[in-house]
CSV table of C-alpha atoms in Angstrom, one decimal:
chain,number,residue,atom,x,y,z
Q,1,UNK,CA,87.0,103.3,74.7
Q,2,UNK,CA,85.9,103.6,71.1
Q,3,UNK,CA,84.0,106.7,70.1
Q,4,UNK,CA,81.9,107.6,67.0
Q,5,UNK,CA,83.8,109.7,64.5
Q,6,UNK,CA,82.6,113.2,64.9
Q,7,UNK,CA,83.1,113.8,61.2
Q,8,UNK,CA,80.5,111.3,60.2
Q,9,UNK,CA,77.6,113.8,60.5
Q,10,UNK,CA,79.1,115.8,57.6
Q,11,UNK,CA,78.7,112.9,55.1
Q,12,UNK,CA,75.1,113.6,54.1
Q,13,UNK,CA,75.9,117.3,53.4
Q,14,UNK,CA,79.0,116.5,51.4
Q,15,UNK,CA,77.3,113.8,49.3
Q,16,UNK,CA,74.3,116.1,48.4
Q,17,UNK,CA,76.6,118.9,47.4
Q,18,UNK,CA,78.7,116.7,45.2
Q,19,UNK,CA,81.9,117.3,47.1
Q,20,UNK,CA,82.2,113.6,47.5
Q,21,UNK,CA,81.3,111.2,44.7
Q,22,UNK,CA,80.3,107.6,45.4
Q,23,UNK,CA,80.0,104.8,43.0
Q,24,UNK,CA,77.8,101.7,43.5
Q,25,UNK,CA,80.9,99.8,44.5
Q,26,UNK,CA,81.8,102.0,47.4
Q,27,UNK,CA,81.5,100.3,50.8
Q,28,UNK,CA,78.8,101.9,53.1
Q,29,UNK,CA,80.0,103.8,56.1
Q,30,UNK,CA,79.2,101.9,59.3
Q,31,UNK,CA,79.1,104.0,62.5
Q,32,UNK,CA,81.0,102.6,65.4
Q,33,UNK,CA,78.9,101.5,68.3
Q,34,UNK,CA,79.6,102.7,71.9
Q,35,UNK,CA,80.3,99.7,74.1
Q,36,UNK,CA,78.8,99.5,77.6
Q,37,UNK,CA,81.8,97.8,79.2
Q,38,UNK,CA,80.1,97.2,82.6
Q,39,UNK,CA,77.2,95.4,80.9
Q,40,UNK,CA,79.6,93.3,78.8
Q,41,UNK,CA,81.6,92.4,81.9
Q,42,UNK,CA,78.6,91.5,84.1
Q,43,UNK,CA,77.1,89.3,81.3
Q,44,UNK,CA,80.4,87.6,80.8
Q,45,UNK,CA,81.1,86.9,84.5
Q,46,UNK,CA,77.6,85.7,85.2
Q,47,UNK,CA,77.4,83.4,82.2
Q,48,UNK,CA,81.0,82.1,82.2
Q,49,UNK,CA,81.3,81.3,85.9
Q,50,UNK,CA,77.7,81.3,87.2
Q,51,UNK,CA,79.0,83.7,89.8
Q,52,UNK,CA,77.2,83.4,93.1
Q,53,UNK,CA,77.6,86.5,95.3
Q,54,UNK,CA,77.0,84.8,98.6
Q,55,UNK,CA,77.7,81.6,100.5
Q,56,UNK,CA,80.4,79.0,100.4
Q,57,UNK,CA,83.4,81.4,100.3
Q,58,UNK,CA,84.7,80.7,103.8
Q,59,UNK,CA,86.4,77.8,105.5
Q,60,UNK,CA,86.7,77.2,109.2
Q,61,UNK,CA,90.0,76.7,110.9
Q,62,UNK,CA,88.9,73.2,112.0
Q,63,UNK,CA,88.4,72.1,108.4
Q,64,UNK,CA,91.7,73.6,107.3
Q,65,UNK,CA,93.5,71.8,110.2
Q,66,UNK,CA,91.8,68.5,109.3
Q,67,UNK,CA,93.0,68.9,105.7
Q,68,UNK,CA,96.6,69.6,106.9
Q,69,UNK,CA,96.6,66.5,109.1
Q,70,UNK,CA,95.1,64.2,106.5
Q,71,UNK,CA,97.3,65.6,103.6
Q,72,UNK,CA,94.1,66.5,101.8
Q,73,UNK,CA,94.3,68.3,98.4
Q,74,UNK,CA,94.5,71.7,99.9
Q,75,UNK,CA,96.8,74.7,99.1
Q,76,UNK,CA,97.1,77.5,101.7
Q,77,UNK,CA,98.2,81.0,100.7
Q,78,UNK,CA,99.1,83.4,103.5
Q,79,UNK,CA,98.8,87.0,102.3
Q,80,UNK,CA,100.0,88.7,105.5
Q,81,UNK,CA,103.2,90.7,105.6
Q,82,UNK,CA,106.4,88.6,105.3
Q,83,UNK,CA,107.4,89.4,108.9
Q,84,UNK,CA,104.1,88.2,110.3
Q,85,UNK,CA,104.3,85.1,108.2
Q,86,UNK,CA,107.8,84.4,109.5
Q,87,UNK,CA,106.5,84.7,113.1
Q,88,UNK,CA,104.1,81.9,112.6
Q,89,UNK,CA,101.9,80.4,109.9
Q,90,UNK,CA,99.8,77.3,109.0
Q,91,UNK,CA,102.0,74.4,108.2
Q,92,UNK,CA,102.6,74.2,104.4
Q,93,UNK,CA,101.3,77.7,103.8
Q,94,UNK,CA,103.1,79.8,101.2
Q,95,UNK,CA,103.5,83.6,101.6
Q,96,UNK,CA,102.3,85.5,98.6
Q,97,UNK,CA,102.2,89.3,98.5
Q,98,UNK,CA,98.9,91.0,97.7
Q,99,UNK,CA,100.3,92.4,94.4
Q,100,UNK,CA,101.3,89.0,93.2
Q,101,UNK,CA,98.1,87.1,94.2
Q,102,UNK,CA,96.4,86.9,90.8
Q,103,UNK,CA,99.5,86.1,88.9
Q,104,UNK,CA,100.4,83.4,91.5
Q,105,UNK,CA,97.1,81.7,91.0
Q,106,UNK,CA,97.4,81.9,87.2
Q,107,UNK,CA,100.9,80.4,87.1
Q,108,UNK,CA,100.7,77.8,89.8
Q,109,UNK,CA,102.1,74.4,89.1
Q,110,UNK,CA,100.1,72.2,89.4
Q,111,UNK,CA,97.3,74.4,88.2
Q,112,UNK,CA,95.1,76.1,90.8
Q,113,UNK,CA,92.1,74.2,89.4
Q,114,UNK,CA,93.7,70.9,90.4
Q,115,UNK,CA,93.2,71.6,94.2
Q,116,UNK,CA,90.0,70.8,96.0
Q,117,UNK,CA,90.4,74.0,98.0
Q,118,UNK,CA,92.8,77.0,98.0
Q,119,UNK,CA,92.7,78.8,101.3
Q,120,UNK,CA,93.5,82.5,101.7
Q,121,UNK,CA,94.7,83.5,105.2
Q,122,UNK,CA,95.1,87.0,106.5
Q,123,UNK,CA,94.8,88.6,110.0
Q,124,UNK,CA,91.0,88.8,110.6
Q,125,UNK,CA,89.6,87.2,107.5
Q,126,UNK,CA,88.5,90.5,106.0
Q,127,UNK,CA,91.3,91.2,103.5
Q,128,UNK,CA,91.3,87.5,102.5
Q,129,UNK,CA,87.6,87.6,101.9
Q,130,UNK,CA,88.0,90.7,99.8
Q,131,UNK,CA,90.6,88.9,97.7
Q,132,UNK,CA,88.4,85.9,97.5
Q,133,UNK,CA,85.6,88.0,96.0
Q,134,UNK,CA,88.0,89.4,93.4
Q,135,UNK,CA,89.7,86.1,92.3
Q,136,UNK,CA,86.4,84.2,92.3
Q,137,UNK,CA,85.2,86.7,89.7
Q,138,UNK,CA,88.1,85.4,87.6
Q,139,UNK,CA,86.7,81.9,87.9
Q,140,UNK,CA,88.8,80.5,90.8
Q,141,UNK,CA,85.8,79.1,92.5
Q,142,UNK,CA,87.8,76.7,94.7
Q,143,UNK,CA,89.3,79.7,96.6
Q,144,UNK,CA,88.0,80.2,100.1
Q,145,UNK,CA,88.9,82.6,102.9
Q,146,UNK,CA,89.9,81.4,106.4
Q,147,UNK,CA,87.1,82.4,108.7
Q,148,UNK,CA,88.2,84.9,111.3
Q,149,UNK,CA,91.7,84.8,109.6
Q,150,UNK,CA,94.7,83.7,111.7
Q,151,UNK,CA,92.9,85.1,114.7
Q,152,UNK,CA,91.1,81.8,114.8
Q,153,UNK,CA,94.2,79.6,114.4
Q,154,UNK,CA,95.9,80.5,117.7
Q,155,UNK,CA,95.6,83.1,120.4
Q,156,UNK,CA,99.0,84.4,119.5
Q,157,UNK,CA,97.4,85.9,116.4
Q,158,UNK,CA,94.0,86.8,117.9
Q,159,UNK,CA,94.6,90.5,118.5
Q,160,UNK,CA,92.5,91.8,115.5
Q,161,UNK,CA,89.3,90.1,116.7
Q,162,UNK,CA,89.8,90.3,120.4
Q,163,UNK,CA,90.5,94.0,120.2
Q,164,UNK,CA,87.8,95.1,117.8
Q,165,UNK,CA,84.6,93.8,119.3
Q,166,UNK,CA,82.6,96.7,120.5
Q,167,UNK,CA,79.1,97.7,121.7
Q,168,UNK,CA,79.7,101.4,121.0
Q,169,UNK,CA,76.8,101.8,118.5
Q,170,UNK,CA,74.2,99.9,120.4
Q,171,UNK,CA,72.3,103.0,121.4
Q,172,UNK,CA,72.4,104.3,117.8
Q,173,UNK,CA,70.9,101.3,116.1
Q,174,UNK,CA,67.2,101.6,115.2
Q,175,UNK,CA,64.5,99.0,114.6
Q,176,UNK,CA,61.7,98.8,112.1
Q,177,UNK,CA,61.2,98.1,108.4
Q,178,UNK,CA,63.6,99.0,105.7
Q,179,UNK,CA,63.5,102.1,103.4
Q,180,UNK,CA,62.8,101.2,99.8
Q,181,UNK,CA,65.7,100.3,97.6
Q,182,UNK,CA,66.7,102.7,94.9
Q,183,UNK,CA,64.8,102.6,91.6
Q,184,UNK,CA,66.6,100.6,88.9
Q,185,UNK,CA,69.4,102.7,87.4
Q,186,UNK,CA,72.5,102.3,85.2
Q,187,UNK,CA,75.6,100.2,85.6
Q,188,UNK,CA,78.9,102.0,86.4
Q,189,UNK,CA,80.8,103.5,83.6
Q,190,UNK,CA,84.0,101.6,82.9
Q,191,UNK,CA,86.8,102.8,80.7
Q,192,UNK,CA,89.3,100.0,80.2
Q,193,UNK,CA,89.4,100.5,76.5
Q,194,UNK,CA,88.4,96.9,75.8
Q,195,UNK,CA,85.1,95.6,74.3
Q,196,UNK,CA,85.2,91.9,75.2
Q,197,UNK,CA,84.4,90.3,78.6
Q,198,UNK,CA,87.8,88.5,79.3
Q,199,UNK,CA,89.9,91.6,78.6
Q,200,UNK,CA,87.6,93.9,80.6
Q,201,UNK,CA,87.7,91.5,83.5
Q,202,UNK,CA,91.4,91.2,83.5
Q,203,UNK,CA,91.8,95.0,83.4
Q,204,UNK,CA,89.3,95.5,86.3
Q,205,UNK,CA,90.9,92.7,88.4
Q,206,UNK,CA,94.3,94.3,88.0
Q,207,UNK,CA,92.9,97.7,88.9
Q,208,UNK,CA,91.2,96.5,92.1
Q,209,UNK,CA,94.2,94.5,93.2
Q,210,UNK,CA,96.4,97.5,92.6
Q,211,UNK,CA,94.1,99.6,94.8
Q,212,UNK,CA,94.2,97.0,97.6
Q,213,UNK,CA,91.8,96.5,100.4
Q,214,UNK,CA,92.6,99.9,101.9
Q,215,UNK,CA,90.5,101.6,99.3
Q,216,UNK,CA,87.6,99.3,99.9
Q,217,UNK,CA,87.2,99.4,103.7
Q,218,UNK,CA,85.5,101.9,106.0
Q,219,UNK,CA,85.2,102.2,109.8
Q,220,UNK,CA,81.9,102.6,111.6
Q,221,UNK,CA,83.1,105.9,112.9
Q,222,UNK,CA,83.3,107.2,109.3
Q,223,UNK,CA,79.9,105.8,108.5
Q,224,UNK,CA,78.2,107.3,111.5
Q,225,UNK,CA,79.9,110.5,110.9
Q,226,UNK,CA,78.3,110.8,107.5
Q,227,UNK,CA,75.2,108.7,107.4
Q,228,UNK,CA,73.6,110.5,104.4
Q,229,UNK,CA,76.8,110.6,102.4
Q,230,UNK,CA,76.7,106.8,101.8
Q,231,UNK,CA,74.2,104.3,100.4
Q,232,UNK,CA,74.3,101.9,103.3
Q,233,UNK,CA,73.4,98.3,102.6
Q,234,UNK,CA,72.4,95.9,105.4
Q,235,UNK,CA,73.1,92.3,104.3
Q,236,UNK,CA,70.9,90.5,106.8
Q,237,UNK,CA,67.6,88.6,106.8
Q,238,UNK,CA,64.5,90.6,107.6
Q,239,UNK,CA,63.9,89.5,111.2
Q,240,UNK,CA,67.4,90.6,112.3
Q,241,UNK,CA,67.2,93.8,110.4
Q,242,UNK,CA,63.9,94.7,112.0
Q,243,UNK,CA,64.3,93.4,115.5
Q,244,UNK,CA,68.0,93.3,116.4
Q,245,UNK,CA,68.2,96.7,114.6
Q,246,UNK,CA,70.3,98.4,111.9
Q,247,UNK,CA,72.4,101.4,111.1
Q,248,UNK,CA,70.0,104.4,110.6
Q,249,UNK,CA,69.0,104.7,107.0
Q,250,UNK,CA,70.4,101.3,106.0
Q,251,UNK,CA,68.6,99.6,103.2
Q,252,UNK,CA,68.1,95.8,103.7
Q,253,UNK,CA,69.3,93.5,100.9
Q,254,UNK,CA,68.3,90.0,102.0
Q,255,UNK,CA,71.1,87.4,101.4
Q,256,UNK,CA,68.5,84.9,100.4
Q,257,UNK,CA,67.6,86.9,97.3
Q,258,UNK,CA,71.2,86.9,95.9
Q,259,UNK,CA,70.7,90.6,95.5
Q,260,UNK,CA,73.8,91.6,93.6
Q,261,UNK,CA,73.0,89.9,90.3
Q,262,UNK,CA,71.8,91.4,87.1
Q,263,UNK,CA,68.4,89.8,87.4
Q,264,UNK,CA,67.8,90.8,91.0
Q,265,UNK,CA,68.8,94.1,92.6
Q,266,UNK,CA,72.3,94.9,91.3
Q,267,UNK,CA,71.1,98.0,89.3
Q,268,UNK,CA,69.5,99.5,92.4
Q,269,UNK,CA,73.0,100.3,93.8
Q,270,UNK,CA,73.9,103.9,93.0
Q,271,UNK,CA,76.9,104.8,90.9
Q,272,UNK,CA,77.2,108.4,92.2
Q,273,UNK,CA,78.0,107.8,95.8
Q,274,UNK,CA,79.9,105.2,97.9
Q,275,UNK,CA,78.0,102.0,98.7
Q,276,UNK,CA,78.7,100.8,102.2
Q,277,UNK,CA,77.9,97.1,102.9
Q,278,UNK,CA,77.8,95.6,106.4
Q,279,UNK,CA,77.2,92.1,107.7
Q,280,UNK,CA,77.9,90.3,111.0
Q,281,UNK,CA,81.7,90.1,110.7
Q,282,UNK,CA,83.0,92.3,107.9
Q,283,UNK,CA,84.0,89.1,106.0
Q,284,UNK,CA,80.9,88.6,103.8
Q,285,UNK,CA,80.8,92.4,103.2
Q,286,UNK,CA,84.5,92.3,102.2
Q,287,UNK,CA,83.8,89.4,99.8
Q,288,UNK,CA,80.9,91.2,98.2
Q,289,UNK,CA,82.8,94.5,98.0
Q,290,UNK,CA,85.7,92.8,96.1
Q,291,UNK,CA,83.2,91.6,93.5
Q,292,UNK,CA,81.3,94.9,93.2
Q,293,UNK,CA,84.5,96.9,92.9
Q,294,UNK,CA,85.5,94.7,90.0
Q,295,UNK,CA,82.2,95.6,88.4
Q,296,UNK,CA,83.0,99.3,88.9
Q,297,UNK,CA,81.0,100.2,92.0
Q,298,UNK,CA,82.5,102.4,94.7
Q,299,UNK,CA,81.8,99.7,97.3
Q,300,UNK,CA,83.1,99.8,100.8
Q,301,UNK,CA,83.1,97.1,103.5
Q,302,UNK,CA,82.3,98.2,107.0
Q,303,UNK,CA,85.1,96.8,109.1
Q,304,UNK,CA,84.2,94.1,111.7
Q,305,UNK,CA,80.5,94.4,110.8
Q,306,UNK,CA,78.1,94.2,113.7
Q,307,UNK,CA,80.8,92.7,115.9
Q,308,UNK,CA,82.4,96.1,115.9
Q,309,UNK,CA,79.2,98.0,116.7
Q,310,UNK,CA,76.7,95.8,118.8
Q,311,UNK,CA,78.7,92.8,119.9
Q,312,UNK,CA,76.9,92.6,123.3
Q,313,UNK,CA,73.5,92.7,121.7
Q,314,UNK,CA,74.6,90.0,119.2
Q,315,UNK,CA,75.5,87.7,122.0
Q,316,UNK,CA,72.3,88.5,124.0
Q,317,UNK,CA,70.1,88.0,120.9
Q,318,UNK,CA,71.9,84.8,119.8
Q,319,UNK,CA,72.9,86.3,116.5
Q,320,UNK,CA,75.2,84.1,114.5
Q,321,UNK,CA,78.8,84.9,114.1
Q,322,UNK,CA,79.4,86.9,117.2
Q,323,UNK,CA,83.2,86.3,117.7
Q,324,UNK,CA,83.7,84.2,120.9
Q,325,UNK,CA,87.3,83.7,121.9
Q,326,UNK,CA,86.5,80.6,123.9
Q,327,UNK,CA,84.8,79.0,120.9
Q,328,UNK,CA,86.5,80.6,117.8
Q,329,UNK,CA,90.2,80.5,118.8
Q,330,UNK,CA,91.4,76.9,118.2
Q,331,UNK,CA,95.0,77.2,119.5
Q,332,UNK,CA,96.4,74.9,116.8
Q,333,UNK,CA,100.1,74.4,116.3
Q,334,UNK,CA,101.8,76.6,113.8
Q,335,UNK,CA,105.0,76.5,111.8
Q,336,UNK,CA,107.9,79.1,111.5
């Protein structure tokens, strides 16, 4: 980070006392300007990539399978541990470690941009969604996360979703209208040491990938154990927020408003406390969290979303994206 030279304030005094003599040919002293790195980064990402913070980032197992069978222009990256990849994976998928994901995309041959779709597959779809949010910020807009992860591919991999549906918070959800969003504030403070968008972006992506998804996820037990210690974001439309209910104190950010953009409500997110985002499945919130962490926010994704808190109520109310083993596990063949 560049800083103004603290000695510059002495110049007027030195000049008037004659300690320093200047001629007409001397160059004027130009103070250095402090760079707001977050603002530079956000303006760059939004203008360079037209980054859209919701929709279109997932792909269903049925579509991935169709692409495999038809030899479509698809590339599948499995980011699970090597041992789990060896125990079964989508035919043609390559195993890439989390740490090498960005460099793999940047050095692929043929280039990543040549594929119609690049699919990221993990266990539940949440880690892959987080990674998708990060690499899409880099401009890889053809990257998508396998919905439900490998849990949807075959029942042999379905443990994460089968085992994490819960109704444990149903009696703690509340109904009614949303509290007001925060007043508009400042962007996070970034200290990459760069002053141009591409360099700041590269530094932030590397930092977020180095932290991993572990730093960006939170359980509903931790959230309910400290409701006032987090700024809780409900990423649902108004009718579901008000009628199906929400986490107490959660502030509604309607997906239809693309709320995490500079010209909507991005600057209402606080920079002095964790921002917890929850959706239906934990996949959209993970995707958004990946992007927001690149920007410098201390964003956290609530694991398994509403499925992990009010699954029975989701089913009863006909809420979309309640995980249904009979419908969402496809039992497709897999390779070793």
